[in-house]
Each structure stands twice: as C-alpha cells, then as structure tokens.
Short mmCIF file of C-alpha atoms in Angstrom, two decimals:
data_model
loop_
_atom_site.label_atom_id
_atom_site.label_comp_id
_atom_site.label_asym_id
_atom_site.label_seq_id
_atom_site.Cartn_x
_atom_site.Cartn_y
_atom_site.Cartn_z
CA MET N 932 2.16 111.98 195.40
CA MET N 933 2.03 115.55 195.86
CA LYS N 934 -1.06 117.70 197.00
CA VAL N 935 -0.30 121.20 194.19
CA ALA N 936 -2.74 124.08 194.61
CA ILE N 937 -2.61 126.43 192.15
CA ILE N 938 -4.11 130.47 192.30
CA GLY N 939 -5.24 131.47 189.84
CA ALA N 940 -6.59 130.00 186.19
CA GLY N 941 -5.61 132.06 183.59
CA ASN N 942 -3.35 130.73 181.29
CA VAL N 943 -0.42 129.74 183.11
CA GLY N 944 -2.45 129.17 185.30
CA LYS N 945 -4.16 126.21 183.60
CA ALA N 946 -1.55 125.29 181.54
CA LEU N 947 0.30 124.57 185.15
CA ALA N 948 -2.52 122.41 186.71
CA GLY N 949 -2.85 120.66 182.97
CA THR N 950 1.36 118.92 183.23
CA ILE N 951 1.43 118.80 186.94
CA THR N 952 -2.10 116.36 186.99
CA ARG N 953 -0.64 114.64 183.86
CA ALA N 954 2.76 113.97 185.62
CA GLY N 955 0.79 112.63 188.72
CA HIS N 956 0.32 114.70 191.72
CA GLU N 957 -3.49 116.03 193.28
CA VAL N 958 -3.98 119.42 191.59
CA THR N 959 -6.67 121.81 192.83
CA LEU N 960 -7.41 124.86 191.29
CA SER N 961 -9.00 128.53 192.66
CA ALA N 962 -9.85 131.14 190.81
CA SER N 963 -11.50 134.69 191.11
CA THR N 964 -14.92 133.40 190.87
CA PRO N 965 -16.21 129.87 192.21
CA GLU N 966 -17.20 129.28 187.73
CA HIS N 967 -14.26 130.67 186.79
CA ALA N 968 -12.31 127.92 188.25
CA ALA N 969 -14.39 124.81 187.64
CA ALA N 970 -14.49 125.96 184.02
CA ALA N 971 -10.34 125.91 184.40
CA ALA N 972 -10.49 123.21 185.70
CA ALA N 973 -12.68 120.58 183.86
CA GLU N 974 -9.83 122.04 181.11
CA SER N 975 -7.06 120.83 183.15
CA GLY N 976 -7.88 117.38 184.84
CA ALA N 977 -7.75 119.82 187.71
CA ARG N 978 -10.04 120.02 191.41
CA ALA N 979 -11.72 123.12 191.56
CA ALA N 980 -12.20 124.71 194.80
CA SER N 981 -14.11 127.43 196.28
CA GLY N 982 -11.60 129.99 196.78
CA ASN N 983 -8.15 130.26 197.38
CA ALA N 984 -8.14 129.20 200.65
CA ALA N 985 -9.85 127.02 200.38
CA ALA N 986 -7.27 125.90 197.52
CA ALA N 987 -4.73 126.36 199.58
CA ARG N 988 -5.66 124.37 202.90
CA ASP N 989 -4.71 120.90 202.23
CA ALA N 990 -1.41 121.38 199.15
CA GLU N 991 1.95 121.38 200.95
CA VAL N 992 2.90 123.37 196.98
CA VAL N 993 0.99 126.94 196.71
CA ILE N 994 1.63 128.08 193.75
CA LEU N 995 0.95 132.21 192.81
CA ALA N 996 -0.05 132.42 189.05
CA VAL N 997 -2.70 135.57 189.34
CA PRO N 998 -1.05 138.95 187.94
CA PHE N 999 1.52 140.47 190.26
CA VAL N 1000 0.36 144.44 190.48
CA GLY N 1001 -3.67 144.18 191.16
CA ALA N 1002 -4.26 140.46 192.83
CA ALA N 1003 -0.65 139.20 194.39
CA GLU N 1004 -0.59 141.03 197.54
CA ALA N 1005 -4.12 140.52 198.59
CA VAL N 1006 -3.78 136.73 197.77
CA ALA N 1007 -0.50 136.44 199.45
CA ARG N 1008 -2.73 137.74 202.69
CA GLU N 1009 -5.36 136.11 202.25
CA ILE N 1010 -4.06 132.81 202.06
CA ALA N 1011 -1.37 133.84 204.46
CA PRO N 1012 -2.88 131.99 208.04
CA VAL N 1013 -3.39 128.52 205.49
CA VAL N 1014 0.35 128.69 204.25
CA ALA N 1015 2.21 128.60 207.63
CA GLY N 1016 5.20 126.17 207.23
CA LYS N 1017 4.19 124.84 203.69
CA THR N 1018 6.45 125.87 200.58
CA VAL N 1019 4.35 129.23 198.06
CA VAL N 1020 5.61 128.97 194.35
CA ASP N 1021 5.44 132.37 192.76
CA ALA N 1022 4.97 131.88 189.59
CA THR N 1023 4.18 135.75 188.76
CA ASN N 1024 6.02 138.09 186.55
CA PRO N 1025 5.78 142.24 188.47
CA LEU N 1026 5.39 143.80 184.58
CA THR N 1027 3.93 147.59 185.54
CA THR N 1028 0.24 147.95 184.31
CA ASP N 1029 1.67 149.60 181.14
CA TYR N 1030 4.23 146.63 180.23
CA SER N 1031 6.98 149.31 179.89
CA GLY N 1032 9.31 147.50 183.06
CA LEU N 1033 9.15 145.60 186.55
CA ALA N 1034 7.15 147.11 189.33
CA THR N 1035 9.88 146.81 191.79
CA ASN N 1036 12.76 148.96 192.64
CA GLY N 1037 15.33 147.29 193.49
CA THR N 1038 14.13 143.98 194.84
CA SER N 1039 11.90 141.15 193.21
CA GLY N 1040 8.02 140.60 193.27
CA ALA N 1041 8.70 137.13 194.89
CA GLU N 1042 10.88 138.28 197.94
CA LEU N 1043 7.65 140.34 197.96
CA VAL N 1044 5.70 137.94 198.56
CA GLN N 1045 8.17 136.40 201.11
CA SER N 1046 7.35 139.83 203.15
CA TRP N 1047 4.03 139.47 202.28
CA LEU N 1048 4.16 135.18 203.58
CA PRO N 1049 7.06 135.08 206.47
CA ASP N 1050 5.59 131.93 207.83
CA ALA N 1051 6.09 130.14 204.57
CA THR N 1052 8.93 129.65 202.41
CA VAL N 1053 8.42 131.47 198.91
CA ILE N 1054 10.76 130.08 196.34
CA LYS N 1055 10.26 131.66 192.15
CA ALA N 1056 10.00 129.47 189.31
CA PHE N 1057 8.02 128.89 185.99
CA ASN N 1058 8.56 132.54 185.61
CA THR N 1059 10.57 132.30 182.66
CA LEU N 1060 8.02 130.36 180.67
CA PHE N 1061 5.34 131.14 178.57
CA ALA N 1062 1.60 129.26 179.37
CA ALA N 1063 3.05 126.97 175.68
CA SER N 1064 5.70 126.19 177.32
CA GLN N 1065 4.56 124.69 180.66
CA ALA N 1066 1.70 123.07 178.60
CA GLU N 1067 4.47 120.94 176.84
CA PRO N 1068 7.69 120.22 178.84
CA ASP N 1069 10.45 118.94 177.02
CA ARG N 1070 14.05 118.39 178.72
CA ALA N 1071 15.48 120.57 176.38
CA VAL N 1072 14.25 123.72 178.16
CA GLU N 1073 15.27 124.58 181.56
CA ALA N 1074 13.31 125.66 184.14
CA PHE N 1075 14.88 128.45 186.74
CA VAL N 1076 14.12 128.16 190.42
CA ALA N 1077 15.72 130.55 193.09
CA GLY N 1078 15.14 129.90 196.60
CA GLU N 1079 17.14 129.60 199.58
CA PRO N 1080 19.15 126.44 200.80
CA GLY N 1081 16.55 123.35 202.05
CA ASP N 1082 13.56 121.51 201.83
CA SER N 1083 11.40 123.81 199.33
CA LYS N 1084 13.33 124.30 197.37
CA GLN N 1085 14.22 121.03 196.87
CA GLN N 1086 10.54 119.86 196.97
CA VAL N 1087 9.81 122.52 193.85
CA ILE N 1088 12.95 121.12 191.77
CA SER N 1089 11.37 117.98 192.19
CA LEU N 1090 8.36 118.98 190.48
CA VAL N 1091 9.99 120.71 187.93
CA ASP N 1092 11.68 117.71 187.45
CA ALA N 1093 8.34 115.39 187.67
CA MET N 1094 6.80 117.98 185.25
CA GLY N 1095 9.54 117.11 182.09
CA PHE N 1096 11.80 119.88 182.25
CA THR N 1097 15.39 120.24 183.13
CA PRO N 1098 15.35 122.15 186.89
CA PHE N 1099 18.11 125.14 186.76
CA ASP N 1100 18.80 125.91 190.55
CA ALA N 1101 19.54 129.56 189.89
CA GLY N 1102 20.61 130.62 193.77
CA SER N 1103 19.32 132.22 196.48
CA LEU N 1104 15.99 134.05 196.15
CA SER N 1105 17.24 137.61 195.32
CA ALA N 1106 18.35 135.66 192.16
CA ALA N 1107 14.16 136.02 191.19
CA ARG N 1108 15.52 140.14 190.47
CA TYR N 1109 17.16 138.37 187.63
CA LEU N 1110 14.97 136.03 186.10
CA GLU N 1111 12.38 138.44 186.71
CA ALA N 1112 14.09 140.77 184.07
CA MET N 1113 14.83 137.47 181.72
CA ALA N 1114 11.00 137.20 182.07
CA TYR N 1115 10.28 141.09 180.95
CA LEU N 1116 12.76 141.01 178.37
CA ASN N 1117 11.76 137.56 176.41
CA ILE N 1118 8.42 139.01 176.62
CA SER N 1119 8.81 142.57 175.28
CA LEU N 1120 10.67 140.68 172.47
CA ASN N 1121 7.86 138.43 171.56
CA ALA N 1122 5.19 141.73 171.82
CA ALA N 1123 7.87 143.89 169.85
CA ASN N 1124 8.84 141.42 166.78
CA GLU N 1125 5.49 139.73 166.32
CA TRP N 1126 6.85 135.98 167.92
CA GLY N 1127 4.99 133.41 168.59
CA TRP N 1128 5.50 133.43 172.82
CA THR N 1129 7.78 130.17 172.62
CA SER N 1130 11.18 131.10 173.28
CA THR N 1131 12.74 130.05 176.39
CA TRP N 1132 16.27 131.23 178.01
CA LYS N 1133 18.31 127.90 178.24
CA LEU N 1134 22.22 128.61 179.44
CA GLU N 1135 25.11 126.82 177.08
CA ARG N 1136 27.52 125.24 178.99
#
C-alpha cells in the first residue's frame, strides 16, 4: 500500500482520489478550505487533511491537482519543506486564464514545478486524461508518464498500473512540454465541438 496525498479537491482531485483509493492505497486530500477537503474526501473515500503541508507530510507520493496559473507555484513553495526526497506528480495543465494557449514559454509547467521543488523529484502524469477518464480507469486508456529515469518514475508507473490504466513512458521531464500541448489540444477540441470530455490519446503501434 502506498500513501498518496492529493492537493486539490476539484474534479481531477476527486476523480484521482476515488480511483487510487479503490486500488488499495491510502489517500489524503487537501483543498483551499478544510470544509472543501472534507466534502471531497467523503465523496471519494479518502481522508481529509487540515492543509496542504499536513497532507503531504506523511505521503510517499504527492499529486498536484490545482490550477496551474494562480495556484501551483504558491502550493509548491508551501509544501517544499515536507516533500524533500519525495515523488511529486504534476497533474496540472498550464493554461492561460482565457484558455487561448499555454502559459509557458519554451518550457513546461512540470519543469517549472521542479524548479520550485528542487529537493523533490517531479513526474508528469494524468494531465492528458479528463476527470471522467481518471474516475473510470480502462486498460485501453494510455496514461502518459514523463520524468527522469529512476525510482520515482517507476513508483508513478506502478501507481498508474495499479489504478487500471496502461502506463506509457513518454521520456524525460522535458517531454511534459508535449504532453501539456496534447492536453491543450484535447481541451480545445472538446470545447469547440461540444464533445463529452471523455476523449483520450492513444498511440497505435
């Protein structure tokens, strides 16, 4: 059993919490308020924490499921003292506030998170999946994982597999630039075509 903290209790945080809990892991949720965390925890089967640092302190893996713009940097700096030596999964997408593109320039949100958490190992995962897919895992769905080779990456790949997805090693953390662009394209297509927010990326081989 793995101890997982999820910071953020919106649609993504709740979906991941429910799926990871059903996979047999111990999940702790934090949110912008303790009341929000408690409500999301009750809905997903997780445990609520009083704050972000409290959620991350005892976790082996910490998942960031907060809005990138306006929240990710502040959260990263808040939890930095308690995630040294740990695995941090960046599940965010760095969208501009008007959803017209990505709020990064030649880098990725995940690489920025790594710069804010220099003593942790940041892995990009889950960002190419909508909450509906995160809540209903399927082996036919590939979950892309980007990060430097090592124990943290294997830890996340094992978690993805245990959740019921097919993990796909997308390469080093710099590959997050492409995963975030893939996510943005999928978001744009669903919004423009009024799709059902269930489409996923799959490589046919």
